[in-house]
Coordinates of C-alpha atoms and ligand atoms in Angstrom, one line a residue:
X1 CA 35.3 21.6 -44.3
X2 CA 36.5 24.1 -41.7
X3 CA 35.3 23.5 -38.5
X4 CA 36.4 19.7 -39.3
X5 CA 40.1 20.8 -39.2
X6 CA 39.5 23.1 -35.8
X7 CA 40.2 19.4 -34.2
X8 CA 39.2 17.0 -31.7
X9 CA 36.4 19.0 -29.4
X10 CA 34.3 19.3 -33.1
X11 CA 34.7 15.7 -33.8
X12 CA 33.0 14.6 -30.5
X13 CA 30.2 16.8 -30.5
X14 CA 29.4 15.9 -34.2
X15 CA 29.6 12.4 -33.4
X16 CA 27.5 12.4 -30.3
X17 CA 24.8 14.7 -32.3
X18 CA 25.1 11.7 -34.7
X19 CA 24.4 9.2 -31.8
X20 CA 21.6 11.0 -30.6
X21 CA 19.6 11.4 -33.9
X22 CA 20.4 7.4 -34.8
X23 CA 19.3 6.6 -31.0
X24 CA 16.3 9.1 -31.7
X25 CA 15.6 7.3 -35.0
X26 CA 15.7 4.0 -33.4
X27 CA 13.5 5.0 -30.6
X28 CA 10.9 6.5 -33.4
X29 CA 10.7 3.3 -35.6
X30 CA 10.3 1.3 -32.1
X31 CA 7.2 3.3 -31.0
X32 CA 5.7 3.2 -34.4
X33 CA 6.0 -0.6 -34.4
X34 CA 4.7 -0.7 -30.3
X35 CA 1.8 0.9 -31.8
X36 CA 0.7 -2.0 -33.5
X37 CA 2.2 -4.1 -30.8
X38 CA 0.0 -2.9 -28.1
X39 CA 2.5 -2.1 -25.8
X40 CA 1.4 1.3 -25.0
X41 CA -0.9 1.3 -22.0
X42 CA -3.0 4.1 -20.2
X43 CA -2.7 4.6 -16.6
X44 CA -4.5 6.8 -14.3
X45 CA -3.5 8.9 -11.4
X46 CA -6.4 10.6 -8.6
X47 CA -7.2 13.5 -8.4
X48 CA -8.1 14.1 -4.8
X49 CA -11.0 16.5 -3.5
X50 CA -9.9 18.1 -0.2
X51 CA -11.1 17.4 3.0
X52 CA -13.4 14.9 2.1
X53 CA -10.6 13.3 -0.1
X54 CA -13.0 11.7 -2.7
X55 CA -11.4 10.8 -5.8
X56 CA -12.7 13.9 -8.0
X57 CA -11.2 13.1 -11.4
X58 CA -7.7 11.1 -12.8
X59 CA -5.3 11.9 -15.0
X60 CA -4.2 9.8 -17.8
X61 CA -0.6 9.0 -17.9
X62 CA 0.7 6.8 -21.2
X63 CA 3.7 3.6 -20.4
X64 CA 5.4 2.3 -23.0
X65 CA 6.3 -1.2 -21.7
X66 CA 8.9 -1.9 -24.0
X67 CA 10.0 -6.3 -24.2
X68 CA 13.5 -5.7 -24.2
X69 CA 13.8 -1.7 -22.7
X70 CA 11.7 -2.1 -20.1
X71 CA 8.7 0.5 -19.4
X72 CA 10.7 3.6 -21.1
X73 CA 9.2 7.1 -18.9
X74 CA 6.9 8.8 -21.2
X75 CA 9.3 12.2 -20.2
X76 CA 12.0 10.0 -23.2
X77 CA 9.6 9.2 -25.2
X78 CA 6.9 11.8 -26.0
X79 CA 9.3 14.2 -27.1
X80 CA 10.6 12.1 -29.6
X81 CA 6.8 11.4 -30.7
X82 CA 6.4 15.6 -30.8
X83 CA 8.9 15.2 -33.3
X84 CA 8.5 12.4 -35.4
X85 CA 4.6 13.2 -35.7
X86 CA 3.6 9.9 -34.7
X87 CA 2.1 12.0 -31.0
X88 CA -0.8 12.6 -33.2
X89 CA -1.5 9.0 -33.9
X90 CA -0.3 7.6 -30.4
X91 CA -1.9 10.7 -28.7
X92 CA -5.3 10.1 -30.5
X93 CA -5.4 6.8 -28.9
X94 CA -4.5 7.3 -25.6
X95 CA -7.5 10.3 -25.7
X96 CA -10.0 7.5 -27.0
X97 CA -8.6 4.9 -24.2
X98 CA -9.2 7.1 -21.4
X99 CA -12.9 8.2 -22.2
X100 CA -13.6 4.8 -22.8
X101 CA -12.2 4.0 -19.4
X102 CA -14.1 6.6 -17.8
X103 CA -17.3 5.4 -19.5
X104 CA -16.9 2.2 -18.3
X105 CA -15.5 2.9 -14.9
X106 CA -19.3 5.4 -14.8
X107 CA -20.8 2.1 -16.1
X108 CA -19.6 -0.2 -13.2
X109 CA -19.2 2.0 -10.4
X110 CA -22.0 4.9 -10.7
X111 CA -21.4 7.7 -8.7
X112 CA -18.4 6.3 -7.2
X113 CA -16.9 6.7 -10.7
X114 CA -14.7 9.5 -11.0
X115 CA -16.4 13.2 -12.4
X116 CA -13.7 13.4 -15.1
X117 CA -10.7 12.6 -16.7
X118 CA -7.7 14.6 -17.4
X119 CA -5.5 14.0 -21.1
X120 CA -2.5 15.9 -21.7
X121 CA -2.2 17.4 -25.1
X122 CA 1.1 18.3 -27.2
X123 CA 1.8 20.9 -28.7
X124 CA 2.3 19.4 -31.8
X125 CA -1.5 17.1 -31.4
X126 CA -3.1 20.6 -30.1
X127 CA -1.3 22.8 -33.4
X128 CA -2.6 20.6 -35.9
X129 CA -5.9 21.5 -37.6
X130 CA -8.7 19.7 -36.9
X131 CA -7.6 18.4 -33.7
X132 CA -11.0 19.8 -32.2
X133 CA -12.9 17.5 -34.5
X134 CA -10.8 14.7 -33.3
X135 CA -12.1 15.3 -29.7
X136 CA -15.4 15.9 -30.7
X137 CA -15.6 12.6 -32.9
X138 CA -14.2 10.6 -29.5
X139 CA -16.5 12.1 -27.5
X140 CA -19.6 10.9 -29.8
X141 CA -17.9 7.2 -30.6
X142 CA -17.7 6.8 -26.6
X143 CA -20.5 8.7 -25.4
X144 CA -18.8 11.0 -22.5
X145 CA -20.2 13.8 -22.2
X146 CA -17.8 16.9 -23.1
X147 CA -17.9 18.6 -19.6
X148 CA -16.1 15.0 -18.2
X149 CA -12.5 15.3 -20.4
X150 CA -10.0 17.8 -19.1
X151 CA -6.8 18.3 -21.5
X152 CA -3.8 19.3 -20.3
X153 CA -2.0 21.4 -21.6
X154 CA 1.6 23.2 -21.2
X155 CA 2.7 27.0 -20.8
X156 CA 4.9 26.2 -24.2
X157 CA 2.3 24.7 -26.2
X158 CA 0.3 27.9 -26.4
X159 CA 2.9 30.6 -25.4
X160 CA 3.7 31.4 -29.3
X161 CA -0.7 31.8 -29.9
X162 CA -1.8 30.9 -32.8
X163 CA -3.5 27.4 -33.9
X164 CA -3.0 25.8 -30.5
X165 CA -5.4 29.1 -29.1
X166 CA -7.9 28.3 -31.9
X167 CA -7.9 25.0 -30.8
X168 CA -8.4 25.9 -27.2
X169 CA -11.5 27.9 -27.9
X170 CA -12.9 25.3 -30.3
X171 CA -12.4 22.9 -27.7
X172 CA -14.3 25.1 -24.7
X173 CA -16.5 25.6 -27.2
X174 CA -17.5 21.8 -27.4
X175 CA -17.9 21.7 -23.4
X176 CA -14.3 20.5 -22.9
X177 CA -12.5 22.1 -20.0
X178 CA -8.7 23.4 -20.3
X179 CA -5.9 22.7 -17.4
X180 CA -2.4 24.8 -17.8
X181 CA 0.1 22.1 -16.7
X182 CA 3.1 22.7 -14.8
X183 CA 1.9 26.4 -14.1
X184 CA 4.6 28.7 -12.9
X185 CA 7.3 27.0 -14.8
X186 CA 6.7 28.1 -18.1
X187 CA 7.8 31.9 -19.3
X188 CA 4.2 33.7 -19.6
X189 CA 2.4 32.5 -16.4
X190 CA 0.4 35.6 -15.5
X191 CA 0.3 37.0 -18.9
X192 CA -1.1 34.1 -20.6
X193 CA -4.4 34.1 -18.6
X194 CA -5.4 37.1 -20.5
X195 CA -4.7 35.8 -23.5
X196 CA -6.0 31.8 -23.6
X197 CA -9.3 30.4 -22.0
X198 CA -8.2 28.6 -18.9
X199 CA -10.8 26.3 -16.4
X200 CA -7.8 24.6 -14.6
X201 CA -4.1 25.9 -13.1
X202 CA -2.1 22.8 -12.5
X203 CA 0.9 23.9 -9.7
X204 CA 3.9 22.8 -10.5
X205 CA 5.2 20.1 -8.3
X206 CA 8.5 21.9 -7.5
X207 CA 6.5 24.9 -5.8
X208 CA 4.7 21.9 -4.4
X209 CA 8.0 20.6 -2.8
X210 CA 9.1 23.3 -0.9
X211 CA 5.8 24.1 0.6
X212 CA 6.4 23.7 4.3
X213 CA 9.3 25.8 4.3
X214 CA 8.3 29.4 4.8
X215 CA 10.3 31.0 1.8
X216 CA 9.3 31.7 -1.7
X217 CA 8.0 28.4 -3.0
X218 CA 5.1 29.0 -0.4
X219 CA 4.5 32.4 -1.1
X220 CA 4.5 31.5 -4.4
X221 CA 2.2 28.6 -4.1
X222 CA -0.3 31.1 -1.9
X223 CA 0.0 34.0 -4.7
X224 CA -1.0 31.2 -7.0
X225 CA -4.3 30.1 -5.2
X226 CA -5.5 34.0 -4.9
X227 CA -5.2 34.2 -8.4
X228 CA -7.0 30.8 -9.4
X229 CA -10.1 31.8 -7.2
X230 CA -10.1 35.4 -8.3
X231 CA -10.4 34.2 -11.8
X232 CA -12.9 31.6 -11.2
X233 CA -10.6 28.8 -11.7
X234 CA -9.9 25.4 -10.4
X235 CA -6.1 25.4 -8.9
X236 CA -4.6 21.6 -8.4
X237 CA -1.5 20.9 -6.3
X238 CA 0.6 18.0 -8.5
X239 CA 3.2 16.1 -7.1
X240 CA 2.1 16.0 -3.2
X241 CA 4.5 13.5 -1.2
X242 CA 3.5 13.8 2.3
X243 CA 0.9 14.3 5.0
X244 CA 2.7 17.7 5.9
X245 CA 2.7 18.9 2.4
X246 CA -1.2 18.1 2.3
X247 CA -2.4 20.0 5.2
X248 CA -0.5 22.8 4.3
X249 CA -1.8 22.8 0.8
X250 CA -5.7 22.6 2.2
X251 CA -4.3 25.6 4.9
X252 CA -3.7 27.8 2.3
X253 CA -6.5 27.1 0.3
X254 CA -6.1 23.6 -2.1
X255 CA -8.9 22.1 -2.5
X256 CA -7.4 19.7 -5.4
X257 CA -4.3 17.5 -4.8
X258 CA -2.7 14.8 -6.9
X259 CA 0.6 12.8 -5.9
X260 CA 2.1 9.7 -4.8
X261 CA 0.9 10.4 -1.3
X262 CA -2.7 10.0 -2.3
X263 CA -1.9 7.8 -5.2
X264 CA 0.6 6.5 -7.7
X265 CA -0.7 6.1 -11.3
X266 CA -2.2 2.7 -11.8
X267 CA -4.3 0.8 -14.4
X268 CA -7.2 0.6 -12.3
X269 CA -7.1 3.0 -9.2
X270 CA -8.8 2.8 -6.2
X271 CA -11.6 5.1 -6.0
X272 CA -12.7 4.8 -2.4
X273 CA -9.9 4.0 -0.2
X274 CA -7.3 6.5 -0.6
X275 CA -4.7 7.4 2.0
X276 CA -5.7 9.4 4.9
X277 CA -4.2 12.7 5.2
X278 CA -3.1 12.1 8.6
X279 CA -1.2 9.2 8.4
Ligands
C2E1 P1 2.6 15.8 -16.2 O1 1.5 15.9 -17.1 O2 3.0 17.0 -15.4 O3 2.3 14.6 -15.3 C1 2.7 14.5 -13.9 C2 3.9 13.6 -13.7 O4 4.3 13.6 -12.4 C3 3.7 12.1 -14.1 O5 4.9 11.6 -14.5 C4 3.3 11.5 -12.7 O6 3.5 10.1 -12.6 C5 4.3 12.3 -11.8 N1 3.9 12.4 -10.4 C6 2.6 12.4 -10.0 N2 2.6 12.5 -8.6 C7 3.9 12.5 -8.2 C8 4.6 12.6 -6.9 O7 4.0 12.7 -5.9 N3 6.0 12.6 -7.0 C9 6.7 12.5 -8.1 N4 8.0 12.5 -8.1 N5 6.1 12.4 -9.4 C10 4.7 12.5 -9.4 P2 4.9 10.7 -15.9 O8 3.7 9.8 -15.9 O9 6.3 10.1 -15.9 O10 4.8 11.7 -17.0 C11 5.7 12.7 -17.2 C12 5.3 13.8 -18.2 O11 5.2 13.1 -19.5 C13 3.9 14.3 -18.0 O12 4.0 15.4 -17.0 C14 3.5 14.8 -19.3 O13 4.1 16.0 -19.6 C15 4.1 13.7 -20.2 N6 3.0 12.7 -20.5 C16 2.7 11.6 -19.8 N7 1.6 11.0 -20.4 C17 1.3 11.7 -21.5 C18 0.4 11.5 -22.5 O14 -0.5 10.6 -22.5 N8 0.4 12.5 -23.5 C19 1.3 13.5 -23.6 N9 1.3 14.4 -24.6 N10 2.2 13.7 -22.6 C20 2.2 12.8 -21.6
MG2 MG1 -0.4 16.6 -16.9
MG3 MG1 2.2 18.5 -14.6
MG4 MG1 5.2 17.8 -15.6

């Protein structure tokens, strides 16, 4: 075998691509296993509506609370569900968690309840056929109404066209409303607006981290907002740290922020007493 006799550098890249795919296999068989185990858990992050700061909708974030890992972030572990498949098993749960939670949270808390919840979607869960039906069979087996679930999904995810689009109109079609996660970061921003039925344009947190310097990232962030509103779009800020990067958010025209300044992601979220933006 040829490249075997070019020598040493070879040897150690083939045998760290060997560690990574039995790590990657390990990690699979774990998550399939946690599955049964129950220790996957859905937390929830606000959504904050600007000034009046009420807690307009969450987003559902999945843990994996692993008993000798630790919690392992779900930025290791949902890509190795993309592609062992089992995102379509562990993704159809956390969907059916969070509308329950939101139906109970509307239960117990009435109006004080959150509007809606937000679910991101992989590409994989979002390419498969019949992933529409899926939604539309949680939606009847908890009762929230279609116009309450938000799902999130990436610039990738339905860059290439094809199923995931058909999904996304299927979906709209049902009442469901569509975010664009990390918008800006992905390689079609503008051009995929045309092209896919959009309700929501998530900013990416690192134009989001930059924003009280006066330099791209804010003209950027401000190009961004003109273009939500001229489309009839909702536009959320994600990833929001400080006071500073609040006000200058709502300045240029936010009216939706999410981040640790107004909340972390938590099982049950306060839905009143959020931080004040001048703190
Ligand atoms: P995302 O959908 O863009 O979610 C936002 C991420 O930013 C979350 O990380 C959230 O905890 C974090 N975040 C929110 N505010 C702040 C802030 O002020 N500062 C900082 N530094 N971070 C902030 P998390 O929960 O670790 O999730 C990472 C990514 O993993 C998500 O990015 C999403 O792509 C994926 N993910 C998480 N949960 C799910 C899920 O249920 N299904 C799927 N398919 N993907 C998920
Ligand atoms: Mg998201
Ligand atoms: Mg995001
Ligand atoms: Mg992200």
């Amino acid at each position: 075998f040829a490249a075997k006799q070019s020598g040493e550098p070879y040897r150690r890249w083939s045998a760290g691509l060997d560690e990574r795919s039995v790590e990657e296999a390990r990690l699979g068989a774990q998550m399939r296993h946690a599955l049964g185990e129950r220790q996957f858990q859905v937390v929830y992050q606000p959504i904050v509506a600007m000034p009046e700061q009420r807690v307009a909708a969450v987003e559902a974030l999945v843990r994996w609370h692993h008993p000798r890992l630790g919690t392992v972030s779900p930025a290791r572990f949902i890509p190795v569900a993309e592609r062992n498949g089992l995102i379509v098993e562990l993704g159809a749960w956390i969907l059916e968690t969070a509308c329950e939670q939101l139906v109970r949270w509307t239960a117990e808390l009435g109006p004080g309840a959150p509007d809606r919840v937000s679910v991101n979607v992989s590409a994989r869960q979002l390419a498969r056929p019949g992933f529409a039906g899926t939604v539309a069979d949680v939606l009847a087996r908890t009762g929230l109404p279609a116009r309450r679930l938000t799902v999130e999904v990436t610039e990738t995810a339905v860059f290439d066209g094809g199923p995931a689009v058909t999904a996304l109109h299927e979906l709209r079609a049902l009442g469901v409303r569509i975010a664009l996660d990390d918008f800006g970061t992905g390689h079609s921003s503008l051009g995929l607006l045309q092209a896919v039925p959009v309700d929501v344009l998530k900013i990416d947190k690192s134009f989001v981290d930059r924003i009280t310097e006066a330099g791209r990232h804010a003209v950027i962030a401000e190009a961004m907002i003109q273009v939500s509103h001229g489309l009839g779009l909702d536009a959320v800020a994600e990833g929001v740290e400080t006071a500073e990067q609040a006000e200058a958010l709502t300045r240029i025209g936010y009216r939706l922020l999410q981040g640790y300044h107004f909340g972390r992601p938590e099982a049950e979220p306060a839905f009143t007493a959020t931080r004040s933006l001048i703190s």
